[in-house]
Amino acid sequence: MRIPLLGTVKQRVGVWLLNRTMRNGIDLRKLRFLPSAVTLPLKREGLDPLPAMMKVQSEQPVKKLADLFGKGVWLVSGYEESREVLAGGAEVWSNDLGQFVSQEGRSDEEQIGGLGMTDPPLHTALRRYLTPEFTMRRLDRLQPGIESIVKQRLDAMAAAGASGKPVDMVEEFAFAVPFDVICDLLGLPVDDRARFLELGVARFDLTEGGAGAFGAAAHTREFLINAVREQRANPGDGLIGALLKEHGDELDDVTLGGIADGVFLGGYETSASMLALGAYLIATTPKAGEMLRSDDAEQVNQVVEELLRHLCVVQLAFLRFAKTDVEVGGVLIKEGDAVGVSLLAANRDPVLGEDLGSFDPEREPTRHLAFGWGMHRCVGAELARMELRTALQMLAERFPNLAMAADISDLDFRKLSAVYGVEALPVLLDGDRAPVSA
């Protein structure tokens, strides 16, 4: 009985210290750790949510996790309840995280921005600049470039694994492909890939609360604001250059740098995790590889949609803050309370189908929430689908005998991250196809 009691005491002391630190106003930059009560939706066993998470979903799809700083912190995990929150209008919910982060004394690079953390009318205005650039007609022009990048990375993998030794899918493929694609899209150089691999992971790492994440964000924003400044006089061929040519008089360097930052981060970190974990499932699920190698586009789409649903690497939607008392799923949430939506758990809600805890490449696509929903749905969703289809199909065709070189229990998964992923994924390019239990 002494150990649980000690844990309870530590938790209470921790919450007391948090509240004391924030007594002059909430500043998430000062948050050095997350109370354990609110970390449940950020933890997994391998690829799956914790059993405790799914128990909460089945019994309390709208559940208060804690009271912090005088406000309730809620978790929504049921599918219908999640859609209800995500589809809610700006009159009910605010996404403005900046109100809880002190901007005093902060440089331009340290300011809070991005579509997912802003409200209308600013959100509406920023999204208006991006939406035309992500139509299917505009995206089609990227297909040849994506195929070329994937081929280069597959060639590099083949060279690295020529002697039959394991190849790290994260380093050689999963991170490199989306990083090069998003740099090509934005019109940026790709010569600092290793540095951004570290920063991208750090921006979603919540093991140190908000302190580490906000610090990493400042570095990438600085890089992109400087890129805008450099291109303003001579716009490049990518998205930054296009926005400067069309809207340069309307967008200052900081605003456009913030827009580019959202595209940059959302365009490579989430896709990198999807490619790595998707490669694991392809290597351990022969049927998925067969379907990806088929000439049937519908079968390829089935595999990709099931990967998006099952893996759902974006574990939580951007936090919402209630602007008024509101009922969700029959539960009253008070004005000012924070609400997190577990996209992963919602995608496994039995209302979407049977046996959703398993990966089934032949499953008919569900109405999953991997890209969110409502006005904050990911603007780059179709680009992500295009990239996943191309990269995974070419991977399965090039290496039909791809196999894991390690058991899932030996993999180093991220412990507390808003975007789930794995640090390394050793594979054999011509393995014996022996399945590794998941």
PDB file of C-alpha atoms in Angstrom, residues 66-200:
ATOM      1  CA  ALA A  66      -8.528  16.630 -13.891  1.00  0.00           C
ATOM      2  CA  ASP A  67      -9.040  20.121 -12.520  1.00  0.00           C
ATOM      3  CA  LEU A  68      -6.075  22.377 -13.261  1.00  0.00           C
ATOM      4  CA  PHE A  69      -5.689  26.087 -12.664  1.00  0.00           C
ATOM      5  CA  GLY A  70      -9.330  26.274 -11.640  1.00  0.00           C
ATOM      6  CA  LYS A  71     -10.571  24.743 -14.892  1.00  0.00           C
ATOM      7  CA  GLY A  72     -11.695  21.268 -15.894  1.00  0.00           C
ATOM      8  CA  VAL A  73      -9.682  19.185 -18.340  1.00  0.00           C
ATOM      9  CA  TRP A  74     -11.891  16.825 -20.347  1.00  0.00           C
ATOM     10  CA  LEU A  75     -11.253  13.899 -22.651  1.00  0.00           C
ATOM     11  CA  VAL A  76     -13.689  13.070 -25.448  1.00  0.00           C
ATOM     12  CA  SER A  77     -13.103   9.619 -26.960  1.00  0.00           C
ATOM     13  CA  GLY A  78     -16.393   8.429 -28.443  1.00  0.00           C
ATOM     14  CA  TYR A  79     -16.706   8.800 -32.206  1.00  0.00           C
ATOM     15  CA  GLU A  80     -20.000  10.689 -32.313  1.00  0.00           C
ATOM     16  CA  GLU A  81     -19.037  12.870 -29.362  1.00  0.00           C
ATOM     17  CA  SER A  82     -15.679  13.630 -31.003  1.00  0.00           C
ATOM     18  CA  ARG A  83     -17.315  14.731 -34.234  1.00  0.00           C
ATOM     19  CA  GLU A  84     -19.706  16.872 -32.237  1.00  0.00           C
ATOM     20  CA  VAL A  85     -16.798  18.754 -30.646  1.00  0.00           C
ATOM     21  CA  LEU A  86     -14.681  18.973 -33.807  1.00  0.00           C
ATOM     22  CA  ALA A  87     -17.621  20.256 -35.850  1.00  0.00           C
ATOM     23  CA  GLY A  88     -18.556  22.833 -33.212  1.00  0.00           C
ATOM     24  CA  GLY A  89     -18.464  26.445 -34.296  1.00  0.00           C
ATOM     25  CA  ALA A  90     -16.342  29.345 -33.071  1.00  0.00           C
ATOM     26  CA  GLU A  91     -19.267  30.589 -31.019  1.00  0.00           C
ATOM     27  CA  VAL A  92     -18.866  27.527 -28.761  1.00  0.00           C
ATOM     28  CA  TRP A  93     -15.181  26.566 -28.922  1.00  0.00           C
ATOM     29  CA  SER A  94     -11.898  28.451 -29.045  1.00  0.00           C
ATOM     30  CA  ASN A  95      -8.633  26.985 -30.352  1.00  0.00           C
ATOM     31  CA  ASP A  96      -6.637  30.042 -29.312  1.00  0.00           C
ATOM     32  CA  LEU A  97      -3.760  28.511 -27.360  1.00  0.00           C
ATOM     33  CA  GLY A  98      -2.018  31.878 -27.334  1.00  0.00           C
ATOM     34  CA  GLN A  99      -4.284  33.071 -24.529  1.00  0.00           C
ATOM     35  CA  PHE A 100      -2.496  30.604 -22.238  1.00  0.00           C
ATOM     36  CA  VAL A 101       1.057  31.432 -23.315  1.00  0.00           C
ATOM     37  CA  SER A 102       2.661  34.664 -22.208  1.00  0.00           C
ATOM     38  CA  GLN A 103       3.970  36.626 -25.193  1.00  0.00           C
ATOM     39  CA  GLU A 104       5.674  39.267 -23.079  1.00  0.00           C
ATOM     40  CA  GLY A 105       9.294  39.708 -24.071  1.00  0.00           C
ATOM     41  CA  ARG A 106       9.010  37.058 -26.798  1.00  0.00           C
ATOM     42  CA  SER A 107      10.622  37.428 -30.202  1.00  0.00           C
ATOM     43  CA  ASP A 108       8.673  37.012 -33.442  1.00  0.00           C
ATOM     44  CA  GLU A 109       9.960  33.447 -33.676  1.00  0.00           C
ATOM     45  CA  GLU A 110       8.529  32.604 -30.240  1.00  0.00           C
ATOM     46  CA  GLN A 111       4.992  33.849 -30.889  1.00  0.00           C
ATOM     47  CA  ILE A 112       2.146  31.341 -31.010  1.00  0.00           C
ATOM     48  CA  GLY A 113       0.584  30.798 -34.414  1.00  0.00           C
ATOM     49  CA  GLY A 114      -0.670  28.219 -36.852  1.00  0.00           C
ATOM     50  CA  LEU A 115      -4.094  27.333 -38.161  1.00  0.00           C
ATOM     51  CA  GLY A 116      -4.804  24.778 -35.468  1.00  0.00           C
ATOM     52  CA  MET A 117      -4.292  27.263 -32.647  1.00  0.00           C
ATOM     53  CA  THR A 118      -6.218  30.253 -33.985  1.00  0.00           C
ATOM     54  CA  ASP A 119      -9.862  31.266 -34.159  1.00  0.00           C
ATOM     55  CA  PRO A 120     -11.912  33.081 -36.807  1.00  0.00           C
ATOM     56  CA  PRO A 121     -11.596  35.623 -38.242  1.00  0.00           C
ATOM     57  CA  LEU A 122      -7.795  35.109 -38.197  1.00  0.00           C
ATOM     58  CA  HIS A 123      -8.142  31.381 -38.870  1.00  0.00           C
ATOM     59  CA  THR A 124     -10.471  32.054 -41.799  1.00  0.00           C
ATOM     60  CA  ALA A 125      -8.076  34.589 -43.288  1.00  0.00           C
ATOM     61  CA  LEU A 126      -5.007  32.352 -42.950  1.00  0.00           C
ATOM     62  CA  ARG A 127      -6.758  29.292 -44.346  1.00  0.00           C
ATOM     63  CA  ARG A 128      -7.945  31.346 -47.330  1.00  0.00           C
ATOM     64  CA  TYR A 129      -4.342  31.725 -48.437  1.00  0.00           C
ATOM     65  CA  LEU A 130      -3.627  27.994 -48.240  1.00  0.00           C
ATOM     66  CA  THR A 131      -6.771  26.279 -49.490  1.00  0.00           C
ATOM     67  CA  PRO A 132      -6.240  27.061 -53.226  1.00  0.00           C
ATOM     68  CA  GLU A 133      -2.738  25.571 -53.015  1.00  0.00           C
ATOM     69  CA  PHE A 134      -4.068  22.206 -51.802  1.00  0.00           C
ATOM     70  CA  THR A 135      -6.742  21.483 -54.387  1.00  0.00           C
ATOM     71  CA  MET A 136      -6.309  18.208 -56.283  1.00  0.00           C
ATOM     72  CA  ARG A 137      -5.561  20.136 -59.468  1.00  0.00           C
ATOM     73  CA  ARG A 138      -2.653  21.938 -57.806  1.00  0.00           C
ATOM     74  CA  LEU A 139      -1.474  18.793 -56.026  1.00  0.00           C
ATOM     75  CA  ASP A 140      -1.353  16.724 -59.205  1.00  0.00           C
ATOM     76  CA  ARG A 141       1.671  18.712 -60.290  1.00  0.00           C
ATOM     77  CA  LEU A 142       3.580  17.300 -57.286  1.00  0.00           C
ATOM     78  CA  GLN A 143       3.080  13.628 -58.233  1.00  0.00           C
ATOM     79  CA  PRO A 144       6.160  13.289 -60.514  1.00  0.00           C
ATOM     80  CA  GLY A 145       8.348  14.941 -57.896  1.00  0.00           C
ATOM     81  CA  ILE A 146       7.046  12.647 -55.134  1.00  0.00           C
ATOM     82  CA  GLU A 147       7.743   9.585 -57.259  1.00  0.00           C
ATOM     83  CA  SER A 148      11.270  10.816 -57.988  1.00  0.00           C
ATOM     84  CA  ILE A 149      11.976  11.439 -54.287  1.00  0.00           C
ATOM     85  CA  VAL A 150      10.628   8.011 -53.288  1.00  0.00           C
ATOM     86  CA  LYS A 151      12.728   6.298 -55.952  1.00  0.00           C
ATOM     87  CA  GLN A 152      15.870   8.063 -54.702  1.00  0.00           C
ATOM     88  CA  ARG A 153      15.203   6.928 -51.148  1.00  0.00           C
ATOM     89  CA  LEU A 154      14.462   3.349 -52.226  1.00  0.00           C
ATOM     90  CA  ASP A 155      17.739   3.313 -54.141  1.00  0.00           C
ATOM     91  CA  ALA A 156      19.533   4.549 -51.027  1.00  0.00           C
ATOM     92  CA  MET A 157      17.842   1.843 -48.952  1.00  0.00           C
ATOM     93  CA  ALA A 158      18.867  -0.813 -51.459  1.00  0.00           C
ATOM     94  CA  ALA A 159      22.480   0.343 -51.238  1.00  0.00           C
ATOM     95  CA  ALA A 160      22.387   0.429 -47.421  1.00  0.00           C
ATOM     96  CA  GLY A 161      20.946  -3.100 -47.245  1.00  0.00           C
ATOM     97  CA  ALA A 162      22.943  -4.616 -50.103  1.00  0.00           C
ATOM     98  CA  SER A 163      24.889  -6.926 -47.789  1.00  0.00           C
ATOM     99  CA  GLY A 164      21.747  -8.227 -46.141  1.00  0.00           C
ATOM    100  CA  LYS A 165      22.178  -6.133 -43.005  1.00  0.00           C
ATOM    101  CA  PRO A 166      19.197  -4.340 -41.413  1.00  0.00           C
ATOM    102  CA  VAL A 167      18.198  -0.908 -42.678  1.00  0.00           C
ATOM    103  CA  ASP A 168      16.612   1.761 -40.465  1.00  0.00           C
ATOM    104  CA  MET A 169      13.368   2.709 -42.171  1.00  0.00           C
ATOM    105  CA  VAL A 170      13.025   5.908 -40.137  1.00  0.00           C
ATOM    106  CA  GLU A 171      16.354   7.402 -41.145  1.00  0.00           C
ATOM    107  CA  GLU A 172      16.568   6.078 -44.692  1.00  0.00           C
ATOM    108  CA  PHE A 173      12.958   6.381 -45.814  1.00  0.00           C
ATOM    109  CA  ALA A 174      10.146   7.391 -43.471  1.00  0.00           C
ATOM    110  CA  PHE A 175      11.568  10.778 -42.476  1.00  0.00           C
ATOM    111  CA  ALA A 176      13.551  11.552 -45.628  1.00  0.00           C
ATOM    112  CA  VAL A 177      10.640  11.168 -48.076  1.00  0.00           C
ATOM    113  CA  PRO A 178       8.127  13.592 -46.495  1.00  0.00           C
ATOM    114  CA  PHE A 179      10.893  16.015 -45.533  1.00  0.00           C
ATOM    115  CA  ASP A 180      12.100  16.256 -49.126  1.00  0.00           C
ATOM    116  CA  VAL A 181       8.519  16.472 -50.417  1.00  0.00           C
ATOM    117  CA  ILE A 182       7.545  19.314 -48.091  1.00  0.00           C
ATOM    118  CA  CYS A 183      10.775  21.202 -48.826  1.00  0.00           C
ATOM    119  CA  ASP A 184      10.024  20.845 -52.531  1.00  0.00           C
ATOM    120  CA  LEU A 185       6.452  22.047 -51.966  1.00  0.00           C
ATOM    121  CA  LEU A 186       7.536  25.106 -49.971  1.00  0.00           C
ATOM    122  CA  GLY A 187      10.624  25.860 -52.053  1.00  0.00           C
ATOM    123  CA  LEU A 188      13.220  25.201 -49.332  1.00  0.00           C
ATOM    124  CA  PRO A 189      16.665  23.556 -49.342  1.00  0.00           C
ATOM    125  CA  VAL A 190      16.958  20.040 -47.913  1.00  0.00           C
ATOM    126  CA  ASP A 191      20.500  20.340 -46.562  1.00  0.00           C
ATOM    127  CA  ASP A 192      19.590  20.466 -42.861  1.00  0.00           C
ATOM    128  CA  ARG A 193      17.525  17.290 -42.670  1.00  0.00           C
ATOM    129  CA  ALA A 194      19.184  15.828 -39.540  1.00  0.00           C
ATOM    130  CA  ARG A 195      18.588  18.984 -37.502  1.00  0.00           C
ATOM    131  CA  PHE A 196      14.901  19.100 -38.386  1.00  0.00           C
ATOM    132  CA  LEU A 197      14.470  15.416 -37.550  1.00  0.00           C
ATOM    133  CA  GLU A 198      15.425  16.332 -33.971  1.00  0.00           C
ATOM    134  CA  LEU A 199      13.323  19.498 -33.879  1.00  0.00           C
ATOM    135  CA  GLY A 200      10.241  17.845 -35.340  1.00  0.00           C
TER     136      GLY A 200
END
